[in-house]
PDB file of C-alpha atoms in Angstrom:
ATOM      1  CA  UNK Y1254       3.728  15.853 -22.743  1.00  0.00           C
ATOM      2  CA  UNK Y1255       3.621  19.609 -24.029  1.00  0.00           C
ATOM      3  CA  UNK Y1256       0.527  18.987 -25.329  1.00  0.00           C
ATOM      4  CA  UNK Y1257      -1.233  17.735 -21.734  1.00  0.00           C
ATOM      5  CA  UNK Y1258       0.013  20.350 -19.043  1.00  0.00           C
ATOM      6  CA  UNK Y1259      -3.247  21.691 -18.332  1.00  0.00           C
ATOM      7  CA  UNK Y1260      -5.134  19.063 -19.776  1.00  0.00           C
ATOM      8  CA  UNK Y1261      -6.925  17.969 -16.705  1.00  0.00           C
ATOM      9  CA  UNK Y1262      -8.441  21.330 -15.998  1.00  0.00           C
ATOM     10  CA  UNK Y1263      -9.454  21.605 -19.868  1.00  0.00           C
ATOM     11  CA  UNK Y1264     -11.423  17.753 -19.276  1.00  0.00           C
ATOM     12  CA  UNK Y1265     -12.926  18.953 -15.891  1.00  0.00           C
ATOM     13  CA  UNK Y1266     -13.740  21.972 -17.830  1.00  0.00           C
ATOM     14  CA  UNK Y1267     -15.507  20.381 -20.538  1.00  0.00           C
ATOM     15  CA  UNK Y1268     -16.788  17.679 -18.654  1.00  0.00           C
ATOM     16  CA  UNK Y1269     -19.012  20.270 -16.317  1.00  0.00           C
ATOM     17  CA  UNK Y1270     -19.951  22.420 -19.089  1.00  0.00           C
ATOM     18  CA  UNK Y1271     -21.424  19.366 -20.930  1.00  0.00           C
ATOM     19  CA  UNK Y1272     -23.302  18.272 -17.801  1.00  0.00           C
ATOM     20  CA  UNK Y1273     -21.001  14.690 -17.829  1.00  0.00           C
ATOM     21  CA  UNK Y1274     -20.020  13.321 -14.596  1.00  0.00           C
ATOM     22  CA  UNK Y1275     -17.322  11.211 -14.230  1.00  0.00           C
ATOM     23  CA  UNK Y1276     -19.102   7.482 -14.740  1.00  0.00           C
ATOM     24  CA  UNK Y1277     -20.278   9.217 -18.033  1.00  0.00           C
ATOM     25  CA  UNK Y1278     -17.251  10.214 -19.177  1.00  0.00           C
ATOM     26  CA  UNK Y1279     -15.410   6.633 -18.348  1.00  0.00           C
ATOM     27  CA  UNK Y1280     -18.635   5.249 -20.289  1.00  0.00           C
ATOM     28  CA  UNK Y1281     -17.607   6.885 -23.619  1.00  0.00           C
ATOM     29  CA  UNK Y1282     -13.576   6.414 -23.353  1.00  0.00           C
ATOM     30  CA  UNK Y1283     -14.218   2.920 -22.249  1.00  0.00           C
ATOM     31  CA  UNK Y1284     -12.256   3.265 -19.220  1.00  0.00           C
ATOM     32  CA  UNK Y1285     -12.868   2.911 -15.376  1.00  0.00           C
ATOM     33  CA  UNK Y1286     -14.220   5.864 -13.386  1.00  0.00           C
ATOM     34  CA  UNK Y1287     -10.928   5.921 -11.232  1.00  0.00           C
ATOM     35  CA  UNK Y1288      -8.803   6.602 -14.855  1.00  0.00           C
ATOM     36  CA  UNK Y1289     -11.206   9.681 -15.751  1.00  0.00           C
ATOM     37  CA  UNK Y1290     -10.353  10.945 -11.467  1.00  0.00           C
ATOM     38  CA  UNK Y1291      -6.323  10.788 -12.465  1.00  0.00           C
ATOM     39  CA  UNK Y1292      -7.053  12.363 -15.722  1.00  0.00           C
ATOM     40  CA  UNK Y1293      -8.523  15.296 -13.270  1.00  0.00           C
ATOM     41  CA  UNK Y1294      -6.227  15.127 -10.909  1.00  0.00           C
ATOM     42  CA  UNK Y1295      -4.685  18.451  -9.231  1.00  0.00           C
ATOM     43  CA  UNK Y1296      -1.743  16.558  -7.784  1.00  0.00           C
ATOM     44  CA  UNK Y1297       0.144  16.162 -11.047  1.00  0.00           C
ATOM     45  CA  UNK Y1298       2.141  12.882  -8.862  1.00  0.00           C
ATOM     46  CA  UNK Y1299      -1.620  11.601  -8.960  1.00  0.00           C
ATOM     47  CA  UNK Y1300      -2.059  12.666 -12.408  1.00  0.00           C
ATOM     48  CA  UNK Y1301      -2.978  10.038 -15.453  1.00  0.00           C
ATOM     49  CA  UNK Y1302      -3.202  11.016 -19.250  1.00  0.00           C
ATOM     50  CA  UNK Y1303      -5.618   8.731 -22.052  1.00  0.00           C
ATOM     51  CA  UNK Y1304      -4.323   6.826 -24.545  1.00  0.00           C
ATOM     52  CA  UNK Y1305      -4.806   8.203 -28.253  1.00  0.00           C
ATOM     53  CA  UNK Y1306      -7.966   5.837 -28.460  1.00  0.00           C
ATOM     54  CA  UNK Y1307      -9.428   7.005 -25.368  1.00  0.00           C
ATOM     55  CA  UNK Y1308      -9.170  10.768 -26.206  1.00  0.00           C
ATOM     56  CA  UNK Y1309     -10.029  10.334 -29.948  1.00  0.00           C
ATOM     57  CA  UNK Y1310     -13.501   8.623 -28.531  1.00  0.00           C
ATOM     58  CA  UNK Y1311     -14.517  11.593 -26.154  1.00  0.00           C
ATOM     59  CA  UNK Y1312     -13.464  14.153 -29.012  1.00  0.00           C
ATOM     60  CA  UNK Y1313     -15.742  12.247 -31.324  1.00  0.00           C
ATOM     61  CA  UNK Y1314     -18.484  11.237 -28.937  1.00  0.00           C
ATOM     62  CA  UNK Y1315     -19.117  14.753 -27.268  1.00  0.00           C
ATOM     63  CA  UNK Y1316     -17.888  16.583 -30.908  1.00  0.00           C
ATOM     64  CA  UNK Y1317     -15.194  18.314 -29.173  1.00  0.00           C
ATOM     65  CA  UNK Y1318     -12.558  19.791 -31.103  1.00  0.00           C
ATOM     66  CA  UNK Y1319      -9.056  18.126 -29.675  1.00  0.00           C
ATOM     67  CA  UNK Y1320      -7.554  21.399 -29.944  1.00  0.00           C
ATOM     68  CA  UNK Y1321     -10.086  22.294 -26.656  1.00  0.00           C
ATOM     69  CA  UNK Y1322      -8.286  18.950 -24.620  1.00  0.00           C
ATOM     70  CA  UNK Y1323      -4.766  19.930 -26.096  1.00  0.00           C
ATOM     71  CA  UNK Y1324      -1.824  22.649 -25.176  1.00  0.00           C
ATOM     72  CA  UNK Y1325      -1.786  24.053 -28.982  1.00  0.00           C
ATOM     73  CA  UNK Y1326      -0.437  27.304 -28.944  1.00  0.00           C
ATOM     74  CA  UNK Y1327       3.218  26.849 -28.439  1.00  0.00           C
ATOM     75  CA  UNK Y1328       4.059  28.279 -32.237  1.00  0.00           C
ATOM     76  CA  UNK Y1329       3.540  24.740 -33.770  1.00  0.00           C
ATOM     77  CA  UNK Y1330       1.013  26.295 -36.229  1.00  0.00           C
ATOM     78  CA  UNK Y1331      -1.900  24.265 -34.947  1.00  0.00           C
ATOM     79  CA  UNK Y1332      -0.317  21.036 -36.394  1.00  0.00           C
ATOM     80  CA  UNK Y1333      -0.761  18.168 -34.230  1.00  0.00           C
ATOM     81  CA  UNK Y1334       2.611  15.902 -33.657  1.00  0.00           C
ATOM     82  CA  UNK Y1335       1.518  12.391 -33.267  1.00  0.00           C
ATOM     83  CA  UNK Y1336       4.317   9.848 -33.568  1.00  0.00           C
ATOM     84  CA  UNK Y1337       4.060   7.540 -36.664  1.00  0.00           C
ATOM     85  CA  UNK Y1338       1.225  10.173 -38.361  1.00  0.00           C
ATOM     86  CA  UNK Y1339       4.485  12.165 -39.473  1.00  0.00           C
ATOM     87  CA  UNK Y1340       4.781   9.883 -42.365  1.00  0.00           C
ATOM     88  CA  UNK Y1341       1.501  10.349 -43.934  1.00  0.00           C
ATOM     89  CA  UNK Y1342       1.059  12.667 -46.792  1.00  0.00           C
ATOM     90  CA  UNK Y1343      -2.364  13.113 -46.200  1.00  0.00           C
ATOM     91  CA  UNK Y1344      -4.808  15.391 -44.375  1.00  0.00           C
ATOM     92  CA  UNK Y1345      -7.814  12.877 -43.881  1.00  0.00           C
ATOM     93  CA  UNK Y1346      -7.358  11.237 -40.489  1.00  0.00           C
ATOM     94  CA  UNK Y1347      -8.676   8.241 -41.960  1.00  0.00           C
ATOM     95  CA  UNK Y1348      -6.259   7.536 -45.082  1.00  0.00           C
ATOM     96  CA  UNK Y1349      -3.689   8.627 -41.983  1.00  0.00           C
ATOM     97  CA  UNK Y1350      -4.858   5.822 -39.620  1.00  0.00           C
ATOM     98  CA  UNK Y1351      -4.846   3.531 -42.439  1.00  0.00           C
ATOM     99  CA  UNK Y1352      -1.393   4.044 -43.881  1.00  0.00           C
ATOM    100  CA  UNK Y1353      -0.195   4.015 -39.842  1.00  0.00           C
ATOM    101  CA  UNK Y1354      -1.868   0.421 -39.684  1.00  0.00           C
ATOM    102  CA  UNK Y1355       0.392  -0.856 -42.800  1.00  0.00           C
ATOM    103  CA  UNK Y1356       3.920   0.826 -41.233  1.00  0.00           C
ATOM    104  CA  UNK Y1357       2.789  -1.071 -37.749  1.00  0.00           C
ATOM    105  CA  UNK Y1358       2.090  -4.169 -39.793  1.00  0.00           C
ATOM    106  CA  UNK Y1359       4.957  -4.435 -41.570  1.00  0.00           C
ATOM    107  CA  UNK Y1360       7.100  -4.710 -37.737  1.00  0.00           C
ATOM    108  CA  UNK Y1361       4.428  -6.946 -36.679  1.00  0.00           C
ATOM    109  CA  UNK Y1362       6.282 -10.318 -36.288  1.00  0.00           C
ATOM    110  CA  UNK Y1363       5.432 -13.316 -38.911  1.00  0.00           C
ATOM    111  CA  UNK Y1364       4.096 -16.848 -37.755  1.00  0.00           C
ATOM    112  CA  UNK Y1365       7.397 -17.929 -37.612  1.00  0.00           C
ATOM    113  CA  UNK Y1366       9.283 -15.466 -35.331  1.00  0.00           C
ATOM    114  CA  UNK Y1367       6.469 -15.604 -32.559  1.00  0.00           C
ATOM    115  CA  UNK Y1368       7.048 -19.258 -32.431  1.00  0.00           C
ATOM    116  CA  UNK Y1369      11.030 -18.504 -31.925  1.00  0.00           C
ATOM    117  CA  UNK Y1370       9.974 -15.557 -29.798  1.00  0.00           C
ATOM    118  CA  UNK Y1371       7.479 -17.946 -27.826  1.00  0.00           C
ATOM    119  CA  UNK Y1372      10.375 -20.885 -27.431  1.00  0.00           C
ATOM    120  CA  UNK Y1373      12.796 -18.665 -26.268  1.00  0.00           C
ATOM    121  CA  UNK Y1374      10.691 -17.221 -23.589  1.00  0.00           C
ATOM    122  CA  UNK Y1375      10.199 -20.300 -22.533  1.00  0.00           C
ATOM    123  CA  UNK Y1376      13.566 -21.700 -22.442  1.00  0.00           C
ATOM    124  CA  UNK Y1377      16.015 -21.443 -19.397  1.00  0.00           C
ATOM    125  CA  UNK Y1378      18.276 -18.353 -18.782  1.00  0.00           C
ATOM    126  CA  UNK Y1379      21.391 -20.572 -19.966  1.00  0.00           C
ATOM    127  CA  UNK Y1380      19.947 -21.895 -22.889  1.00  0.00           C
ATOM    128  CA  UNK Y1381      19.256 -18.065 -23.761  1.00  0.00           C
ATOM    129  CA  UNK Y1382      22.430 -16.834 -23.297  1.00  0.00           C
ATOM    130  CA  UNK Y1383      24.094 -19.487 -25.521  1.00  0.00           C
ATOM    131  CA  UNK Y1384      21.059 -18.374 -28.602  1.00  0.00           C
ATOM    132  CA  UNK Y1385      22.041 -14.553 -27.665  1.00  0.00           C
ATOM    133  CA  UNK Y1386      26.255 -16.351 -28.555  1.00  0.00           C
ATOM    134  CA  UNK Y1387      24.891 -18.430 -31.259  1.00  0.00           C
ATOM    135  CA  UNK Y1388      23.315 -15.142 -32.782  1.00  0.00           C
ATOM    136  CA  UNK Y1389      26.624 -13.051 -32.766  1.00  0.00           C
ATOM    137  CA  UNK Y1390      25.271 -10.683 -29.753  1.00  0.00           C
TER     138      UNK Y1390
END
């Protein structure tokens, strides 16, 4: 989270210097006023974070540069470390979300396994454990 330490004061920030109030804010990340509150919060016990989608929505909806929301200057350069972006060899966010979706795809289970995944939820805890011994553990 060394990118969100003072992230809440940055959205606060932000958020009064645009003239948003909270409902407005929740309006454009999609989110319920009491998740923009814990993004604000002071206590950091109390404290929430967005998801990428919800913070990629206010940066693009209010044209704020992330680096504003974001801890950047720890030495990193200004480079961004998003887990599964690392992979891409490209610098357009949009060829990057793209090649993400195929990597997530390819884990994505097929017809099959969800059907196996959906029986075995379903089955009783002995008749898992003897799969789990069928399987080789």
């Amino acid at each position: 989270m060394r990118y969100l330490q003072s992230f809440n004061r940055r959205l606060r920030y932000l958020r009064e210097q645009a003239q948003l109030s909270v409902s407005d804010v929740a309006e454009i990340c999609g989110v319920q006023e009491a998740q923009v509150h814990s993004w604000e919060a002071v206590d950091a016990r109390k404290r929430g974070y967005p998801g990428i989608s919800e913070l990629l929505d206010f940066c693009l909806k209010t044209e704020t540069p992330l680096e504003q929301l974001l801890d950047m200057d720890d030495g990193a350069g200004g480079q961004l470390d998003l887990p599964g972006l690392a992979f891409s060899n490209s610098d357009d966010l949009t060829t990057a979300l793209a090649e993400l979706e195929q990597t997530i795809g390819r884990f994505q289970p097929n017809d099959q396994e969800q059907e196996l995944l959906r029986r075995f939820r379903k089955t009783t805890d002995e008749n898992r454990r003897m799969i789990i011994q069928l399987l080789g553990d």
